[in-house]
mmCIF file of C-alpha atoms in Angstrom:
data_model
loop_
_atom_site.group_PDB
_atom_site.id
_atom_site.type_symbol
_atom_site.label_atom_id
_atom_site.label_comp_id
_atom_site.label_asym_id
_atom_site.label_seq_id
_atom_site.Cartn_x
_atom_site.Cartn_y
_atom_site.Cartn_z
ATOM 1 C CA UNK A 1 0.000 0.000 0.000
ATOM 2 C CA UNK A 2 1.259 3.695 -0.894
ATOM 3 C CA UNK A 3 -0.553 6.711 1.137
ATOM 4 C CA UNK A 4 0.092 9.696 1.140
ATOM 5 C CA UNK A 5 -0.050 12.102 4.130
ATOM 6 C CA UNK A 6 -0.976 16.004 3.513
ATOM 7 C CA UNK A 7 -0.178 17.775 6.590
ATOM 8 C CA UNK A 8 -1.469 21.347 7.284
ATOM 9 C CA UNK A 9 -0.576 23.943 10.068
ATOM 10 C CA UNK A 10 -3.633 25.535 10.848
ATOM 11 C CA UNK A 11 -5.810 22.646 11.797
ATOM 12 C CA UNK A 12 -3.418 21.239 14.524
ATOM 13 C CA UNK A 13 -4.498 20.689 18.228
ATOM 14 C CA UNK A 14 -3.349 24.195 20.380
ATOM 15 C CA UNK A 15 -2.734 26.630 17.194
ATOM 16 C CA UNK A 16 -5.248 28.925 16.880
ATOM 17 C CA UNK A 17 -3.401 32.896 15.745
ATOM 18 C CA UNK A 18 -1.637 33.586 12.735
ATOM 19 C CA UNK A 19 1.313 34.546 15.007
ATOM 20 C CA UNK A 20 1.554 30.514 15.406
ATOM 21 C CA UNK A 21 1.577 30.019 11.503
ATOM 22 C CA UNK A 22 4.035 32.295 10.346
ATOM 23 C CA UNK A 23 8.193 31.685 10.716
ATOM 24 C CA UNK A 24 8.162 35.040 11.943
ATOM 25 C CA UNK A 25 5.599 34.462 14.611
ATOM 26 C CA UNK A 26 6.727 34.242 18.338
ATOM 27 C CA UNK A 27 5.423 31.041 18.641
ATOM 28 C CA UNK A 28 5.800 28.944 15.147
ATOM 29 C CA UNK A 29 8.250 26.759 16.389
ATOM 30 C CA UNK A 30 6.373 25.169 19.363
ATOM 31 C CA UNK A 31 3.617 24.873 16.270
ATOM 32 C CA UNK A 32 6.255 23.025 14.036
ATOM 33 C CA UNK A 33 6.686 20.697 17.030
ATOM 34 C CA UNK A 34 3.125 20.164 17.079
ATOM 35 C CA UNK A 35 2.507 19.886 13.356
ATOM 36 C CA UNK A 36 5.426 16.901 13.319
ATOM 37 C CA UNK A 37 3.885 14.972 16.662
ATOM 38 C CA UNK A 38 0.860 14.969 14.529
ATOM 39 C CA UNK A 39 2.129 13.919 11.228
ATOM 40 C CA UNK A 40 3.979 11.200 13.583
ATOM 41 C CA UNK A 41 0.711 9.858 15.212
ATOM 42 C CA UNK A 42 -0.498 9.639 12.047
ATOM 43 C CA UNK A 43 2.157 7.761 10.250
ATOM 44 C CA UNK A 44 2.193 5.547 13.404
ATOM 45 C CA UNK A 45 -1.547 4.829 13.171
ATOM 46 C CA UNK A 46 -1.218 3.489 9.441
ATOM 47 C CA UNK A 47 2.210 1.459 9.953
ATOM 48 C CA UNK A 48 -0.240 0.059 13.019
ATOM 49 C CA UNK A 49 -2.845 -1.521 10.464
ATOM 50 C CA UNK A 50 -0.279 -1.842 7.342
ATOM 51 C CA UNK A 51 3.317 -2.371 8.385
ATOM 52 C CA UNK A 52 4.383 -2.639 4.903
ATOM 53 C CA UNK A 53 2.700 0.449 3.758
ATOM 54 C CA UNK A 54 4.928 3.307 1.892
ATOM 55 C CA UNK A 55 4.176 6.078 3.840
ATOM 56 C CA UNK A 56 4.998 9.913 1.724
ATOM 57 C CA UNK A 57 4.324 13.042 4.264
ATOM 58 C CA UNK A 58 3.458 16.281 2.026
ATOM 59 C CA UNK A 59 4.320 19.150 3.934
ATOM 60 C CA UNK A 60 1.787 21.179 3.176
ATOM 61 C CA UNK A 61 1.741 24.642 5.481
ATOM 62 C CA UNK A 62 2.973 28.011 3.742
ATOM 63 C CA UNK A 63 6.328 27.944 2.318
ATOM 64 C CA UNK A 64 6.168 23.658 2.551
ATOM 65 C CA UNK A 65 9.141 23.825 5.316
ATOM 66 C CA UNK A 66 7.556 23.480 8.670
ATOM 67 C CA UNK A 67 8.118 19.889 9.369
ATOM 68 C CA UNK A 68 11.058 19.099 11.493
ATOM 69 C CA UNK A 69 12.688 16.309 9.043
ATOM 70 C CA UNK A 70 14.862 15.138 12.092
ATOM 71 C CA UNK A 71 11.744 14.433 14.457
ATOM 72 C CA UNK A 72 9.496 12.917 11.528
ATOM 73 C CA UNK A 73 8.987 9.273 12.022
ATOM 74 C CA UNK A 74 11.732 7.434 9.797
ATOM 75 C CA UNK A 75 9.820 5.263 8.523
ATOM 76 C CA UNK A 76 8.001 7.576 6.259
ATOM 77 C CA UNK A 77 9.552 9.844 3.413
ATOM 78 C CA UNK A 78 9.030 13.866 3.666
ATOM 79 C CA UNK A 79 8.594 16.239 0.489
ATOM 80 C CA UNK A 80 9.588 19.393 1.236
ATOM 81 C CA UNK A 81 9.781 22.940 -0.131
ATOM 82 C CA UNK A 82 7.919 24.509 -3.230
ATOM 83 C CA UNK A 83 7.411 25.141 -6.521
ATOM 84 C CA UNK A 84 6.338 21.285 -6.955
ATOM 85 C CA UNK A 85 3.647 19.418 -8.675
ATOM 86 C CA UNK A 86 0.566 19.472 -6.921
ATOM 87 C CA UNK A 87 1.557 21.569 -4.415
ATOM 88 C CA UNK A 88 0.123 20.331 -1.493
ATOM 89 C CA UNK A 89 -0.869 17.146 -2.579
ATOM 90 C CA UNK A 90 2.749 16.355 -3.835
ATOM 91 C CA UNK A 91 4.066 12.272 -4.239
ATOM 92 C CA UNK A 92 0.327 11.739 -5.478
ATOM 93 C CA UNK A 93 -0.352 9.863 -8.606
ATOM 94 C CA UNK A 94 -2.007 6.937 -9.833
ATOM 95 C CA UNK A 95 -0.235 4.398 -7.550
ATOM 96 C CA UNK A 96 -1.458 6.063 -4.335
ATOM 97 C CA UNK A 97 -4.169 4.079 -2.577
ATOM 98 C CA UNK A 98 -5.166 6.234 0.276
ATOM 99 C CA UNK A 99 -4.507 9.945 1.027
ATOM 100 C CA UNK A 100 -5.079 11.836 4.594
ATOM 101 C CA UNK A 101 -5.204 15.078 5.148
ATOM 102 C CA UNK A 102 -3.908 15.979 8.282
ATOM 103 C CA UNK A 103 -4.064 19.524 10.189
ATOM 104 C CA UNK A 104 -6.166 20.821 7.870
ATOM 105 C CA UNK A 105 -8.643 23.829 7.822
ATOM 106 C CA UNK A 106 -11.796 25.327 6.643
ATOM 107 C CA UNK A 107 -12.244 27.294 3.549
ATOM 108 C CA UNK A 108 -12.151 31.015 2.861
ATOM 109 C CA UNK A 109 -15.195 32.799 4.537
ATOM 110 C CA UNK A 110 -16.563 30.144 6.673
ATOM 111 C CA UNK A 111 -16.995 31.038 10.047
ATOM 112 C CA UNK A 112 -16.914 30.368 12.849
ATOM 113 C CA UNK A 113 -13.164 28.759 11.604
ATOM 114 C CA UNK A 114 -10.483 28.570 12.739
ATOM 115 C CA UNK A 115 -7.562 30.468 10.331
ATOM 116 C CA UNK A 116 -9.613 29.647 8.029
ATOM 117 C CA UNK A 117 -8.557 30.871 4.320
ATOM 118 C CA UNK A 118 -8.533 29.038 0.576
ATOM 119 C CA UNK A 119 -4.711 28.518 -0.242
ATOM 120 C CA UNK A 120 -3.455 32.647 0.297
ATOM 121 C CA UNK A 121 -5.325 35.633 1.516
ATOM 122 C CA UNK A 122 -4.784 36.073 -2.474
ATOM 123 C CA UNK A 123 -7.911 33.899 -2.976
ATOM 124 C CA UNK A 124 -11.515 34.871 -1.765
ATOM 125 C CA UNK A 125 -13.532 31.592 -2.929
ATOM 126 C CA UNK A 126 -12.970 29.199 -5.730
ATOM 127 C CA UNK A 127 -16.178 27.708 -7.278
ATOM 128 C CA UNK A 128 -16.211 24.587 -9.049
ATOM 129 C CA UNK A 129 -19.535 23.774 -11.088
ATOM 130 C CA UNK A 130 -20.595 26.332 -8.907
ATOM 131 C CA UNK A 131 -19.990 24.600 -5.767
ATOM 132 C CA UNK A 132 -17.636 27.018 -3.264
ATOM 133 C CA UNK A 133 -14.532 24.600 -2.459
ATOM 134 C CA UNK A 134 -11.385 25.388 0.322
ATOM 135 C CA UNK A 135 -8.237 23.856 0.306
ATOM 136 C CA UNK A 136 -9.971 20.499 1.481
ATOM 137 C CA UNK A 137 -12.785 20.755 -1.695
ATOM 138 C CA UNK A 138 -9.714 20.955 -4.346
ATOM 139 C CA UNK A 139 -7.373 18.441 -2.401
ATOM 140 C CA UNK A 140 -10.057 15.954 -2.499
ATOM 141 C CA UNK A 141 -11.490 16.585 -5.835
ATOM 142 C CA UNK A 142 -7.656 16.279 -7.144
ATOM 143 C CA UNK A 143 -7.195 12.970 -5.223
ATOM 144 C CA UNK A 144 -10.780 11.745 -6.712
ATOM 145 C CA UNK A 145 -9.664 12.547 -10.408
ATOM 146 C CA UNK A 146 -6.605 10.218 -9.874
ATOM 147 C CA UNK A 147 -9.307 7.720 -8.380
ATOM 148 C CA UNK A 148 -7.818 7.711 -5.161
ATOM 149 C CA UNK A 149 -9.935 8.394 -2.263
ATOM 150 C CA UNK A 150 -9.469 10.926 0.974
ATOM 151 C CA UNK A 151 -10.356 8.422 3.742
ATOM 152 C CA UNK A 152 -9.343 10.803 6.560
ATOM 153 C CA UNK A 153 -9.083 14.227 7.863
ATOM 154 C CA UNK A 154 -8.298 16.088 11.112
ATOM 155 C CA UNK A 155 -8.382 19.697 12.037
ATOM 156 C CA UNK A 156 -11.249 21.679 13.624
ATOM 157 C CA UNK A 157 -14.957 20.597 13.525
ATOM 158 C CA UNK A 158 -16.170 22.978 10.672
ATOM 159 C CA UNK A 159 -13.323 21.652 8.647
ATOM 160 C CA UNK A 160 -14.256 17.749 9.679
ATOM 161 C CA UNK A 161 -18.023 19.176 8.412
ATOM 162 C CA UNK A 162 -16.526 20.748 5.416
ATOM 163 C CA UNK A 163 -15.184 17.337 3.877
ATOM 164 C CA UNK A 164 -18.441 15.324 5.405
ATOM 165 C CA UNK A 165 -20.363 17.213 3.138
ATOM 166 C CA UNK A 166 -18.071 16.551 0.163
ATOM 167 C CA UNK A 167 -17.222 12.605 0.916
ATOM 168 C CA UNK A 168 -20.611 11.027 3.049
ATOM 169 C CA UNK A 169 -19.146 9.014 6.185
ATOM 170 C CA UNK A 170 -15.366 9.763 5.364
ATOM 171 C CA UNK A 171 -13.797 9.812 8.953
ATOM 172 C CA UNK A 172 -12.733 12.960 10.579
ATOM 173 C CA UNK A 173 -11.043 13.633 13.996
ATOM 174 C CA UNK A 174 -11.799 17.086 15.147
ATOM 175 C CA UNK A 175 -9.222 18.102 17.389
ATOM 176 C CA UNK A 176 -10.863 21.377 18.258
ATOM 177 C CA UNK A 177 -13.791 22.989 18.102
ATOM 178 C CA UNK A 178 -13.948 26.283 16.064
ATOM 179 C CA UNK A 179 -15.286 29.504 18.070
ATOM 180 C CA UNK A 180 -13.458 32.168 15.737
ATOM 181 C CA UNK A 181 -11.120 32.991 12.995
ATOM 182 C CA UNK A 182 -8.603 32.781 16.276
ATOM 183 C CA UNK A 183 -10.015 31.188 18.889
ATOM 184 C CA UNK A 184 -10.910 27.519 19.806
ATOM 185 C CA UNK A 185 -11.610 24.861 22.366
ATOM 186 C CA UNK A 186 -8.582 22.347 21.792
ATOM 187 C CA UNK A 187 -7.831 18.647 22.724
ATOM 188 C CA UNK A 188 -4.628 18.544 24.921
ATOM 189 C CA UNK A 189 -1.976 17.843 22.040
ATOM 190 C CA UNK A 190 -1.811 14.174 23.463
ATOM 191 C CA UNK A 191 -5.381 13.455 23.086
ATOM 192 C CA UNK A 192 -5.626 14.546 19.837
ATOM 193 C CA UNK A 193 -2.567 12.323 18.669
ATOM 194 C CA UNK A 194 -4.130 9.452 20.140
ATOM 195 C CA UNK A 195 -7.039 10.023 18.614
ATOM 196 C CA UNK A 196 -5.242 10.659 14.950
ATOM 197 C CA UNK A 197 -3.314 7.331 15.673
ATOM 198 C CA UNK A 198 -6.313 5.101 15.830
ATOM 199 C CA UNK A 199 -8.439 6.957 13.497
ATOM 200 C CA UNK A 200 -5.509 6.327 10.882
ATOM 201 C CA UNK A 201 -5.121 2.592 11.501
ATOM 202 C CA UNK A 202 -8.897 2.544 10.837
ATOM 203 C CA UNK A 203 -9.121 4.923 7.884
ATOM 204 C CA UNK A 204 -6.473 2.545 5.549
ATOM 205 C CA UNK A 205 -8.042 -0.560 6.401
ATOM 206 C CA UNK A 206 -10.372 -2.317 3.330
ATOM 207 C CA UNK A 207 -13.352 -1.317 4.667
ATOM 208 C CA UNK A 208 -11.545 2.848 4.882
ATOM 209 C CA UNK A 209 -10.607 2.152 1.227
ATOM 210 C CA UNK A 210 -14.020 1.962 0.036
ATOM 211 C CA UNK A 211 -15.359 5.358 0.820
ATOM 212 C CA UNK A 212 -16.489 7.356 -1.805
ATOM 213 C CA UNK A 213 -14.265 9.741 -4.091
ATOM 214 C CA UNK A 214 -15.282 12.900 -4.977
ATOM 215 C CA UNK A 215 -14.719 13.585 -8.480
ATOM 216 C CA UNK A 216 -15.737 16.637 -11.206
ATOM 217 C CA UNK A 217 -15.993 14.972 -14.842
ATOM 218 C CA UNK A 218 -14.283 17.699 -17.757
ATOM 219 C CA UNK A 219 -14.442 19.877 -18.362
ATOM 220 C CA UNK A 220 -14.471 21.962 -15.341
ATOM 221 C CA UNK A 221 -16.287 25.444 -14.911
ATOM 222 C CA UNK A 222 -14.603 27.413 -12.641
ATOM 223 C CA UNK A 223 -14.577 30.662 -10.950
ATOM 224 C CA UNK A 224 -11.898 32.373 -8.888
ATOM 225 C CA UNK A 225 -12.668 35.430 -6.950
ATOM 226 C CA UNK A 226 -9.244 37.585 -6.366
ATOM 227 C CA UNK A 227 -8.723 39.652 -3.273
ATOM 228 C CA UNK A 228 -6.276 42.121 -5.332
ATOM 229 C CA UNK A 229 -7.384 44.250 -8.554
ATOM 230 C CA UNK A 230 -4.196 43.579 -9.842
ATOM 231 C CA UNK A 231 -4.207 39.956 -9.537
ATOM 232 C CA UNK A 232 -6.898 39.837 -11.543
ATOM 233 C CA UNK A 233 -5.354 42.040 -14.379
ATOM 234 C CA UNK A 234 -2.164 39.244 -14.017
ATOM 235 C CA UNK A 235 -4.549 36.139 -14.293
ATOM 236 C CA UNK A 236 -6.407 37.403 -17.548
ATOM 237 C CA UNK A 237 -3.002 37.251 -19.036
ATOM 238 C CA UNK A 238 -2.623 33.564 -18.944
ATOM 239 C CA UNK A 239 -4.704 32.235 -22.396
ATOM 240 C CA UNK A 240 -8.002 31.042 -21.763
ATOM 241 C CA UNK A 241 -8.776 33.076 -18.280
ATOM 242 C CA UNK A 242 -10.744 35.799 -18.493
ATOM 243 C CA UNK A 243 -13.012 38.425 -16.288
ATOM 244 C CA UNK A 244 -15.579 36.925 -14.593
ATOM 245 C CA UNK A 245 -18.645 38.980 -13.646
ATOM 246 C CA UNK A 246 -17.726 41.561 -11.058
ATOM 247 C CA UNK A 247 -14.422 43.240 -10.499
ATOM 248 C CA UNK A 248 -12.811 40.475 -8.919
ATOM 249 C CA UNK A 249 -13.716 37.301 -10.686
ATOM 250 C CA UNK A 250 -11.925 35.462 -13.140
ATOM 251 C CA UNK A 251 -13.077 32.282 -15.057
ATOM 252 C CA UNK A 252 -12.168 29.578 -17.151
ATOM 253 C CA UNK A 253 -13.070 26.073 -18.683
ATOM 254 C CA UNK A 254 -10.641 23.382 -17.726
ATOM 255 C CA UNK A 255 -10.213 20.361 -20.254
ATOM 256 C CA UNK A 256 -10.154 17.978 -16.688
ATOM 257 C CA UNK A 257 -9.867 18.848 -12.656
ATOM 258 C CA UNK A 258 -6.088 18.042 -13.246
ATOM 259 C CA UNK A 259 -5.571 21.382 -15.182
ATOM 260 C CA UNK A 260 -8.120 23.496 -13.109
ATOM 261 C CA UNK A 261 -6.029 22.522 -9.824
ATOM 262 C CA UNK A 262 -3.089 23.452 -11.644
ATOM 263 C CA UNK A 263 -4.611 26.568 -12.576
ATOM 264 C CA UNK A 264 -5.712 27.752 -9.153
ATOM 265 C CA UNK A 265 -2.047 27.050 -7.821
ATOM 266 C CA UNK A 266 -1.209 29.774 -10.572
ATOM 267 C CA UNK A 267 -3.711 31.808 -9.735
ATOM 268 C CA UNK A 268 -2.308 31.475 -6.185
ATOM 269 C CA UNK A 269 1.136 32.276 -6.903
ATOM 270 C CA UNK A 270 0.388 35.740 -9.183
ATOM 271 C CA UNK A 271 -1.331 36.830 -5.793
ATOM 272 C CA UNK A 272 2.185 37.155 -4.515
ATOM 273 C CA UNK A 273 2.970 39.362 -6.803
ATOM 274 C CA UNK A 274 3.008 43.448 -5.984
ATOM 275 C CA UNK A 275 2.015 45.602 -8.240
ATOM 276 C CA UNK A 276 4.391 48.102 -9.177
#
């Protein structure tokens, strides 16, 4: 069995303030700690129910360097930094059998959510056939296109609702509860590992590996709505994107959900950019 582990920042047991997000923040490094125990309890819990398993950790928080390669279980393999294929969903193709998404969070403009944003501050929503989808919404549709299904996520309980409503009776550990953009009720960090460990042995067992994938058949309508004017003069540059209605939509027609993921991630990345 290959599975592949995306592990978020955001969604982690105890983080709850940007200032615990960011490298610059006092107190990102205690969060890196946290983000690697649960990446560990997680590897741990599928090595539990498949000791044979090929186990690939994504990390998948900001600039893709948060993970303390020295304290990551050695039994699994860590990609690491960025540009890459698929950003955070990188080490997935065809072969993979299971993916879990691991610290993860709920999409821009849901509240009450913890951190909650859709890849940058760049990006206000992302609509797919019309349906509004976070970080969680692509990540899952981009597993389901390679027919590979999500068969668990952790993070707060409006982002364990958020893929519930996507993939019916997929397993979720919420190890919060969401009271604001920065606040929470959290599991002691302990807890919510041992909670992540057993939920993972379960989720990659025969009976995990059935659960439904979500999936978008091509092509793909989609809509991207821009937090910066200026983004959305970049993004109309690349062929076949153009202004959507209002002043900060842009939309396009994707032959599959392979090249509208790799789209957004674009879309993403001329956010970045300052004008001037």
């Amino acid at each position: 069995m290959k599975v592949l582990i995306s592990v978020d920042m955001e969604g982690v047991s105890g983080v709850v303030h940007p200032s615990e997000t960011n490298p610059s923040g006092y107190d990102y490094e205690r969060s890196r700690q946290l983000m690697t125990a649960e990446a560990n309890a997680a590897i741990a819990g599928v090595l539990d129910a498949e000791p044979a398993a090929t186990v690939l950790v994504a990390d998948a928080h900001g600039p893709f360097r948060n993970l303390l390669p020295e304290a990551l279980d050695r039994r699994a393999r860590l990609v690491r930094g960025k540009p890459r294929p698929l950003g955070m969903l990188a080490g997935l193709d065809g072969s993979t059998e299971a993916v879990l998404l691991v610290g993860y969070h709920g999409r821009a403009g849901a509240g009450p959510a913890v951190l909650a944003h859709t890849m940058s501050d760049a990006v206000l929503d992302v609509r797919v056939a019309g349906r509004s989808l976070g970080e969680i919404g692509l990540n899952a549709a981009m597993a389901g296109h390679l027919g590979v299904p999500v068969v668990l996520l952790s993070g707060d309980d409006t982002a364990c609702d958020e893929l519930s409503e996507l993939v019916p009776g997929v397993r979720t550990v919420a190890v919060k509860q969401a009271i604001g953009q920065s606040a929470a009720v959290t599991l002691h960090p302990e807890e919510a590992r041992e909670r992540l460990r057993d939920a993972s042995a379960r989720a990659v067992t025969r009976d995990g590996l059935r659960g439904q994938r979500l999936a978008f058949p091509g092509p793909v309508e989609v809509e991207v709505d821009l937090a910066s004017p200026t983004t959305v003069d970049l993004a109309t540059l690349v062929p076949g994107v153009a202004r959507g209605a209002g002043g900060r939509t842009v939309a396009f027609t994707a032959a599959d959900f392979a090249e509208a993921y790799r789209l957004v991630l674009l879309l993403v990345q001329l956010g970045t950019i300052k004008p001037g």
